[in-house]
C-alpha cells in the first residue's frame, strides 16, 4: 500500500474558474500531486445549490474537468472525478446529518452570511458542511489544500470525524487544511474577496481583451499619477504580487515615491496576466478539442474513487449497525 499522504480537494462547477481559484487552490493541486495520493473532485452535488439547469451543469462540469487538465493535473498521478460518480459521499453526508445539530450548522460562516443577506437558504446549502465533511473523510484524507474561505469547512470535517469516532469508535482520520499564506484571500477587481458570486473575477482562461478591460476596472482611490501611493492598500498592487514578481520591488518603490499612475500600473498588470495566461489558454484549447477523452478521464477517476469510498462505507455501515 502507498505510504504517501492522502490529499483531497474540489471546486464547484458554478462558473468559469478565476485567478483566485488558481492561486488559492489549483496551483497547489498541481504542485502536490507528485508527492501525495491525490483526489481532485468536481463538486457538482454542491454546485446544484446554485446551478439548477441540467445542460448548464453538464457543460460547466465538463469545462471544469478541462480546466483541471489545462493547469496541469495529470490523471496518471491524480484521481480526477465528479463528486456525483461516487454517491457514497451523499450517503455518508446523511449519516453525518444524523449526528449533527442545527445550532452547530447555524454557526457556519456561509450560512450566517446568507442569512445576513436575507437570502432564502436551501437545505442543501444549510447541510453543505456535512457533504464536504463526507467528501474529505470518506478517503481517509490527511491534507485538504484550499483557500482561507474553506478553513472553517475543514474544521467542521475534523469536528464531525471526532464526533463520529466518539459515538461509534475509531473510524475516521482527522484532516488538516493546507492554506498558502499570501494567496489565502486573493482580492477581486472591486477589492472584496474574488468570488464568482460577487461578479468581480478575472477568469483564469480569459482572452486578452477581456483581461485588459477587467484590469482597467480595478477599483482604486483617486490619487494623481504624481502622488505617492500605498502598495499595501492598493488592489492593483495586490495582483501584481501574483503576476509581476520580477518587477515587484521596482513597482513598490515607484508607488511609494510617486510618479506611477494607476492607469500605467493597470496596463502593466494586464500585460503580465496575459503573459501568464496565454500558455494555459493554448493548452486548454488543445484539451477541449477532445471532449470524449476528458469524459473518459472522469469515468476512470470516478471508478477509482468509488472503489475506495465503498471500502470505507463498508466499515461505516458495520460501525453504525446499518449492515451486519
Ligand atoms: P470553491 O469552488 O468556492 O473554490 C475553489 C477553491 O478556490 C479557493 N478560492 C480562493 N482562494 C483564495 N482567494 C480567493 N478569493 C478564493 N476564492 C476561492 C477556495 O478556497 C477553494 O479552495 N466548498 C468548496 C468545494 C468543495 C471542497 C470539498 C473543497 C467541496 N467539497 C472538499 C475541499 C474539500 C468550494 O466551494 O470551493
Tab-separated table of C-alpha atoms and ligand atoms in Angstrom:
chain	number	residue	atom	x	y	z
A	1	UNK	CA	0.000	0.000	0.000
A	2	UNK	CA	1.167	3.526	-0.767
A	3	UNK	CA	2.789	5.382	2.114
A	4	UNK	CA	2.005	8.715	0.527
A	5	UNK	CA	-0.265	11.074	2.437
A	6	UNK	CA	-3.785	11.310	1.106
A	7	UNK	CA	-4.960	14.603	-0.286
A	8	UNK	CA	-8.408	15.685	-1.421
A	9	UNK	CA	-9.817	18.935	-2.704
A	10	UNK	CA	-12.520	20.190	-5.001
A	11	UNK	CA	-14.030	23.112	-6.848
A	12	UNK	CA	-17.715	23.764	-7.532
A	13	UNK	CA	-18.721	23.861	-11.227
A	14	UNK	CA	-20.688	27.081	-10.766
A	15	UNK	CA	-18.911	29.343	-13.287
A	16	UNK	CA	-15.600	29.904	-15.019
A	17	UNK	CA	-12.719	29.402	-12.586
A	18	UNK	CA	-10.826	32.592	-11.816
A	19	UNK	CA	-7.296	33.543	-10.905
A	20	UNK	CA	-8.070	33.318	-7.167
A	21	UNK	CA	-9.182	29.687	-7.596
A	22	UNK	CA	-5.867	29.136	-9.309
A	23	UNK	CA	-3.577	30.812	-6.769
A	24	UNK	CA	-5.617	29.791	-3.710
A	25	UNK	CA	-6.152	26.195	-4.766
A	26	UNK	CA	-5.394	24.832	-8.252
A	27	UNK	CA	-1.712	25.742	-8.297
A	28	UNK	CA	-1.255	23.807	-5.064
A	29	UNK	CA	-3.187	20.863	-6.527
A	30	UNK	CA	-0.622	20.601	-9.315
A	31	UNK	CA	2.401	21.080	-7.048
A	32	UNK	CA	1.194	18.482	-4.551
A	33	UNK	CA	0.112	15.727	-6.920
A	34	UNK	CA	3.541	14.070	-7.209
A	35	UNK	CA	4.147	13.565	-3.516
A	36	UNK	CA	0.580	12.661	-2.495
A	37	UNK	CA	-2.116	10.136	-3.183
A	38	UNK	CA	-4.377	12.859	-4.594
A	39	UNK	CA	-8.109	13.114	-5.224
A	40	UNK	CA	-9.405	16.133	-7.133
A	41	UNK	CA	-13.105	16.371	-7.373
A	42	UNK	CA	-15.614	18.444	-9.276
A	43	UNK	CA	-18.102	19.290	-6.541
A	44	UNK	CA	-21.251	19.045	-8.654
A	45	UNK	CA	-23.556	17.968	-5.787
A	46	UNK	CA	-22.505	21.173	-4.015
A	47	UNK	CA	-22.873	23.080	-7.275
A	48	UNK	CA	-26.545	22.067	-7.540
A	49	UNK	CA	-27.298	24.587	-4.801
A	50	UNK	CA	-26.679	27.305	-7.403
A	51	UNK	CA	-26.853	25.749	-10.887
A	52	UNK	CA	-30.312	24.293	-11.398
A	53	UNK	CA	-30.291	23.769	-15.137
A	54	UNK	CA	-29.258	20.349	-16.481
A	55	UNK	CA	-27.443	21.293	-19.705
A	56	UNK	CA	-25.660	24.171	-17.948
A	57	UNK	CA	-24.494	21.926	-15.111
A	58	UNK	CA	-23.231	19.304	-17.579
A	59	UNK	CA	-21.396	21.957	-19.575
A	60	UNK	CA	-19.814	23.615	-16.527
A	61	UNK	CA	-18.711	20.235	-15.182
A	62	UNK	CA	-17.024	19.123	-18.390
A	63	UNK	CA	-15.379	22.537	-18.686
A	64	UNK	CA	-14.030	22.388	-15.149
A	65	UNK	CA	-12.508	18.983	-15.942
A	66	UNK	CA	-10.823	20.581	-18.966
A	67	UNK	CA	-9.580	23.399	-16.694
A	68	UNK	CA	-8.113	20.884	-14.224
A	69	UNK	CA	-6.177	19.224	-17.038
A	70	UNK	CA	-5.114	22.548	-18.572
A	71	UNK	CA	-3.482	23.777	-15.358
A	72	UNK	CA	-1.507	20.544	-15.176
A	73	UNK	CA	-3.442	17.943	-13.211
A	74	UNK	CA	-2.338	14.596	-14.566
A	75	UNK	CA	-4.699	11.602	-14.480
A	76	UNK	CA	-1.645	9.331	-14.277
A	77	UNK	CA	-0.798	10.906	-10.904
A	78	UNK	CA	-4.138	12.089	-9.520
A	79	UNK	CA	-7.653	10.738	-9.317
A	80	UNK	CA	-9.800	13.325	-11.103
A	81	UNK	CA	-13.525	12.740	-10.732
A	82	UNK	CA	-17.073	14.024	-10.439
A	83	UNK	CA	-18.490	14.004	-6.933
A	84	UNK	CA	-21.768	12.533	-8.239
A	85	UNK	CA	-19.934	9.492	-9.640
A	86	UNK	CA	-19.379	8.497	-6.018
A	87	UNK	CA	-22.884	8.591	-4.488
A	88	UNK	CA	-21.370	7.284	-1.237
A	89	UNK	CA	-20.446	10.926	-0.495
A	90	UNK	CA	-24.153	11.748	-0.234
A	91	UNK	CA	-24.827	8.579	1.746
A	92	UNK	CA	-22.138	9.424	4.281
A	93	UNK	CA	-23.348	13.030	4.461
A	94	UNK	CA	-26.756	11.680	5.517
A	95	UNK	CA	-25.163	9.676	8.313
A	96	UNK	CA	-23.286	12.796	9.449
A	97	UNK	CA	-26.561	14.768	9.377
A	98	UNK	CA	-27.954	12.379	11.966
A	99	UNK	CA	-25.168	13.127	14.478
A	100	UNK	CA	-25.082	16.887	13.815
A	101	UNK	CA	-27.215	19.534	15.473
A	102	UNK	CA	-28.925	22.502	13.836
A	103	UNK	CA	-27.260	25.120	16.099
A	104	UNK	CA	-23.846	23.748	15.142
A	105	UNK	CA	-24.580	24.182	11.424
A	106	UNK	CA	-26.114	27.598	12.082
A	107	UNK	CA	-22.687	28.807	13.245
A	108	UNK	CA	-21.150	28.204	9.777
A	109	UNK	CA	-19.909	31.432	8.138
A	110	UNK	CA	-21.534	30.598	4.803
A	111	UNK	CA	-24.916	30.102	6.474
A	112	UNK	CA	-24.589	33.256	8.590
A	113	UNK	CA	-23.596	35.336	5.541
A	114	UNK	CA	-26.561	34.077	3.540
A	115	UNK	CA	-28.865	34.744	6.460
A	116	UNK	CA	-27.467	38.257	6.984
A	117	UNK	CA	-28.263	38.998	3.335
A	118	UNK	CA	-31.809	37.727	3.917
A	119	UNK	CA	-31.347	35.066	1.280
A	120	UNK	CA	-33.684	32.096	1.177
A	121	UNK	CA	-31.413	29.177	2.048
A	122	UNK	CA	-31.851	25.707	0.591
A	123	UNK	CA	-31.491	22.696	2.868
A	124	UNK	CA	-28.555	21.722	0.620
A	125	UNK	CA	-26.806	24.969	1.453
A	126	UNK	CA	-27.513	24.518	5.143
A	127	UNK	CA	-26.093	20.982	5.075
A	128	UNK	CA	-23.178	21.983	2.857
A	129	UNK	CA	-20.531	21.403	5.564
A	130	UNK	CA	-21.714	17.819	6.152
A	131	UNK	CA	-21.409	16.877	2.486
A	132	UNK	CA	-17.987	18.479	2.420
A	133	UNK	CA	-17.023	16.542	5.576
A	134	UNK	CA	-18.115	13.353	3.804
A	135	UNK	CA	-16.048	14.270	0.681
A	136	UNK	CA	-12.973	14.599	2.831
A	137	UNK	CA	-13.408	11.853	5.417
A	138	UNK	CA	-14.507	9.064	3.070
A	139	UNK	CA	-10.956	8.838	1.621
A	140	UNK	CA	-9.102	8.998	4.983
A	141	UNK	CA	-7.737	12.329	3.774
A	142	UNK	CA	-4.716	13.796	5.571
A	143	UNK	CA	-4.474	17.137	3.764
A	144	UNK	CA	-7.010	19.478	2.165
A	145	UNK	CA	-5.418	22.238	0.052
A	146	UNK	CA	-7.830	25.210	-0.057
A	147	UNK	CA	-8.087	28.992	0.144
A	148	UNK	CA	-8.764	30.612	3.518
A	149	UNK	CA	-12.536	30.784	2.917
A	150	UNK	CA	-12.731	26.986	3.238
A	151	UNK	CA	-10.846	26.745	6.538
A	152	UNK	CA	-13.976	26.544	8.636
A	153	UNK	CA	-15.344	23.772	6.442
A	154	UNK	CA	-12.250	21.670	7.096
A	155	UNK	CA	-12.694	22.345	10.824
A	156	UNK	CA	-16.285	21.085	10.515
A	157	UNK	CA	-14.919	17.927	8.897
A	158	UNK	CA	-12.479	17.434	11.790
A	159	UNK	CA	-15.194	18.001	14.392
A	160	UNK	CA	-17.507	15.587	12.613
A	161	UNK	CA	-14.798	12.908	12.431
A	162	UNK	CA	-14.166	13.305	16.152
A	163	UNK	CA	-17.841	13.143	16.978
A	164	UNK	CA	-18.426	10.033	14.869
A	165	UNK	CA	-15.350	8.346	16.388
A	166	UNK	CA	-16.604	9.192	19.884
A	167	UNK	CA	-20.033	7.700	19.224
A	168	UNK	CA	-19.185	4.660	17.082
A	169	UNK	CA	-15.476	4.030	17.759
A	170	UNK	CA	-12.323	4.971	15.851
A	171	UNK	CA	-13.235	5.212	12.148
A	172	UNK	CA	-12.128	8.492	10.598
A	173	UNK	CA	-8.781	10.239	10.344
A	174	UNK	CA	-8.647	13.959	11.254
A	175	UNK	CA	-7.734	16.058	8.184
A	176	UNK	CA	-5.640	19.252	8.117
A	177	UNK	CA	-6.251	22.235	5.832
A	178	UNK	CA	-3.297	23.432	3.756
A	179	UNK	CA	-3.581	27.155	3.142
A	180	UNK	CA	-0.792	29.106	1.463
A	181	UNK	CA	-0.044	32.437	3.067
A	182	UNK	CA	-0.107	35.409	0.702
A	183	UNK	CA	-2.760	33.838	-1.553
A	184	UNK	CA	-5.175	32.745	1.169
A	185	UNK	CA	-7.591	35.514	0.107
A	186	UNK	CA	-6.998	36.903	-3.384
A	187	UNK	CA	-8.959	40.156	-3.894
A	188	UNK	CA	-11.259	40.757	-6.845
A	189	UNK	CA	-11.304	43.845	-9.072
A	190	UNK	CA	-13.510	45.633	-6.514
A	191	UNK	CA	-11.189	44.841	-3.596
A	192	UNK	CA	-13.558	42.333	-1.920
A	193	UNK	CA	-12.607	38.644	-1.902
A	194	UNK	CA	-12.570	37.448	-5.523
A	195	UNK	CA	-15.661	35.293	-5.916
A	196	UNK	CA	-17.922	34.041	-8.702
A	197	UNK	CA	-20.878	35.281	-6.677
A	198	UNK	CA	-19.550	38.864	-6.382
A	199	UNK	CA	-19.033	39.364	-10.120
A	200	UNK	CA	-15.534	40.700	-9.506
A	201	UNK	CA	-13.382	37.968	-11.035
A	202	UNK	CA	-10.670	37.746	-13.645
A	203	UNK	CA	-11.352	34.371	-15.294
A	204	UNK	CA	-8.322	32.095	-15.452
A	205	UNK	CA	-8.671	31.434	-19.173
A	206	UNK	CA	-9.879	34.878	-20.230
A	207	UNK	CA	-8.989	36.283	-23.650
A	208	UNK	CA	-6.547	39.219	-23.885
A	209	UNK	CA	-9.185	41.910	-24.450
A	210	UNK	CA	-11.242	40.689	-21.524
A	211	UNK	CA	-8.172	40.740	-19.267
A	212	UNK	CA	-7.311	44.295	-20.341
A	213	UNK	CA	-10.834	45.535	-19.846
A	214	UNK	CA	-11.183	43.897	-16.396
A	215	UNK	CA	-7.825	45.304	-15.253
A	216	UNK	CA	-8.897	48.807	-16.250
A	217	UNK	CA	-11.939	48.377	-13.961
A	218	UNK	CA	-9.900	47.606	-10.824
A	219	UNK	CA	-11.102	49.946	-8.088
A	220	UNK	CA	-8.515	52.422	-6.735
A	221	UNK	CA	-8.518	55.658	-4.773
A	222	UNK	CA	-8.310	58.927	-6.713
A	223	UNK	CA	-4.601	59.797	-6.347
A	224	UNK	CA	-2.977	61.506	-9.341
A	225	UNK	CA	-0.018	59.809	-11.089
A	226	UNK	CA	2.454	62.116	-9.307
A	227	UNK	CA	1.219	61.387	-5.772
A	228	UNK	CA	2.863	58.696	-3.601
A	229	UNK	CA	0.711	55.589	-3.195
A	230	UNK	CA	0.417	52.871	-0.606
A	231	UNK	CA	1.073	49.440	-2.164
A	232	UNK	CA	-0.334	47.742	0.948
A	233	UNK	CA	-3.843	49.056	0.351
A	234	UNK	CA	-3.969	49.155	-3.444
A	235	UNK	CA	-5.947	46.464	-5.272
A	236	UNK	CA	-3.771	46.588	-8.406
A	237	UNK	CA	-0.643	46.044	-6.357
A	238	UNK	CA	-2.241	43.061	-4.607
A	239	UNK	CA	-2.494	41.397	-8.021
A	240	UNK	CA	0.996	42.499	-9.075
A	241	UNK	CA	2.197	40.322	-6.205
A	242	UNK	CA	0.904	37.305	-8.124
A	243	UNK	CA	1.834	38.250	-11.667
A	244	UNK	CA	4.721	40.732	-11.561
A	245	UNK	CA	7.229	39.044	-9.253
A	246	UNK	CA	10.274	40.226	-11.250
A	247	UNK	CA	9.161	43.853	-11.250
A	248	UNK	CA	7.603	43.977	-7.806
A	249	UNK	CA	10.393	45.838	-5.989
A	250	UNK	CA	10.521	48.476	-8.716
A	251	UNK	CA	6.732	48.929	-8.783
A	252	UNK	CA	6.688	49.210	-5.000
A	253	UNK	CA	9.302	51.951	-4.909
A	254	UNK	CA	7.605	53.849	-7.738
A	255	UNK	CA	4.338	53.638	-5.787
A	256	UNK	CA	5.936	54.944	-2.613
A	257	UNK	CA	7.892	57.739	-4.325
A	258	UNK	CA	5.051	58.828	-6.613
A	259	UNK	CA	5.217	59.011	-10.384
A	260	UNK	CA	3.441	55.775	-11.258
A	261	UNK	CA	-0.206	56.338	-12.132
A	262	UNK	CA	-2.882	53.709	-11.595
A	263	UNK	CA	-3.503	53.594	-15.347
A	264	UNK	CA	0.103	52.635	-16.036
A	265	UNK	CA	0.003	50.111	-13.199
A	266	UNK	CA	-3.187	48.517	-14.592
A	267	UNK	CA	-1.747	48.306	-18.099
A	268	UNK	CA	1.399	46.643	-16.825
A	269	UNK	CA	-0.645	44.198	-14.757
A	270	UNK	CA	-2.838	43.301	-17.757
A	271	UNK	CA	0.209	42.538	-19.900
A	272	UNK	CA	1.723	40.365	-17.166
A	273	UNK	CA	-1.528	38.471	-16.665
A	274	UNK	CA	-1.744	37.913	-20.426
A	275	UNK	CA	1.825	36.546	-20.462
A	276	UNK	CA	0.916	34.153	-17.689
A	277	UNK	CA	-2.439	33.037	-19.085
A	278	UNK	CA	-1.523	32.630	-22.769
A	279	UNK	CA	0.191	29.209	-22.491
A	280	UNK	CA	-2.546	27.911	-20.163
A	281	UNK	CA	-5.216	29.063	-22.587
A	282	UNK	CA	-3.446	27.404	-25.523
A	283	UNK	CA	-3.181	24.147	-23.620
A	284	UNK	CA	-6.832	24.386	-22.686
A	285	UNK	CA	-7.865	24.722	-26.332
A	286	UNK	CA	-5.976	21.539	-27.229
A	287	UNK	CA	-7.619	19.578	-24.415
A	288	UNK	CA	-11.086	20.958	-25.187
A	289	UNK	CA	-10.786	19.665	-28.757
A	290	UNK	CA	-11.234	16.089	-27.487
A	291	UNK	CA	-14.147	16.060	-25.005
A	292	UNK	CA	-14.523	12.263	-25.206
A	293	UNK	CA	-11.030	11.859	-23.815
A	294	UNK	CA	-11.901	14.178	-20.923
A	295	UNK	CA	-15.110	12.238	-20.223
A	296	UNK	CA	-13.109	9.012	-20.164
A	297	UNK	CA	-10.675	10.521	-17.614
A	298	UNK	CA	-13.644	11.448	-15.400
A	299	UNK	CA	-15.157	7.990	-15.769
A	300	UNK	CA	-11.895	6.233	-14.864
A	301	UNK	CA	-11.314	8.618	-11.954
A	302	UNK	CA	-14.875	8.085	-10.714
A	303	UNK	CA	-14.439	4.302	-10.709
A	304	UNK	CA	-11.148	4.523	-8.842
A	305	UNK	CA	-12.528	6.930	-6.253
A	306	UNK	CA	-15.699	4.904	-5.834
A	307	UNK	CA	-13.817	1.690	-5.091
A	308	UNK	CA	-12.038	3.469	-2.226
A	309	UNK	CA	-15.223	5.095	-0.967
A	310	UNK	CA	-17.128	1.796	-0.939
A	311	UNK	CA	-14.416	0.148	1.191
A	312	UNK	CA	-14.739	2.947	3.743
A	313	UNK	CA	-18.534	2.858	3.697
A	314	UNK	CA	-18.482	-0.860	4.424
A	315	UNK	CA	-16.703	-0.044	7.690
A	316	UNK	CA	-19.050	2.840	8.444
A	317	UNK	CA	-22.074	0.627	7.916
A	318	UNK	CA	-20.646	-2.034	10.204
A	319	UNK	CA	-19.878	0.503	12.933
A	320	UNK	CA	-23.328	2.038	12.744
A	321	UNK	CA	-25.097	-1.320	12.550
A	322	UNK	CA	-26.603	-0.456	9.175
A	323	UNK	CA	-25.137	-3.696	7.881
A	324	UNK	CA	-24.466	-6.868	9.816
B	1	LIG	P1	-14.975	26.957	-4.473
B	1	LIG	O1	-15.474	26.306	-5.703
B	1	LIG	O2	-15.724	28.136	-3.948
B	1	LIG	O3	-13.467	27.423	-4.622
B	1	LIG	C1	-12.457	26.541	-5.071
B	1	LIG	C2	-11.154	26.847	-4.364
B	1	LIG	O4	-10.710	28.183	-4.633
B	1	LIG	C3	-10.420	28.839	-3.420
B	1	LIG	N1	-10.742	30.275	-3.532
B	1	LIG	C4	-9.921	31.272	-3.189
B	1	LIG	N2	-8.659	31.268	-2.713
B	1	LIG	C5	-8.079	32.480	-2.445
B	1	LIG	N3	-8.702	33.676	-2.667
B	1	LIG	C6	-9.980	33.717	-3.140
B	1	LIG	N4	-10.584	34.889	-3.386
B	1	LIG	C7	-10.648	32.477	-3.420
B	1	LIG	N5	-11.890	32.145	-3.898
B	1	LIG	C8	-11.933	30.792	-3.948
B	1	LIG	C9	-11.327	28.173	-2.391
B	1	LIG	O5	-10.847	28.369	-1.074
B	1	LIG	C10	-11.275	26.739	-2.834
B	1	LIG	O6	-10.115	26.100	-2.318
B	1	LIG	N6	-16.581	24.095	-0.735
B	1	LIG	C11	-15.579	24.163	-1.790
B	1	LIG	C12	-15.628	22.966	-2.722
B	1	LIG	C13	-15.504	21.650	-2.032
B	1	LIG	C14	-14.344	21.148	-1.387
B	1	LIG	C15	-14.718	19.868	-0.887
B	1	LIG	C16	-13.049	21.637	-1.184
B	1	LIG	C17	-16.486	20.723	-1.903
B	1	LIG	N7	-16.012	19.659	-1.212
B	1	LIG	C18	-13.814	19.081	-0.160
B	1	LIG	C19	-12.153	20.849	-0.469
B	1	LIG	C20	-12.534	19.582	0.036
B	1	LIG	C21	-15.851	25.418	-2.577
B	1	LIG	O7	-16.931	25.919	-2.576
B	1	LIG	O8	-14.809	25.858	-3.304
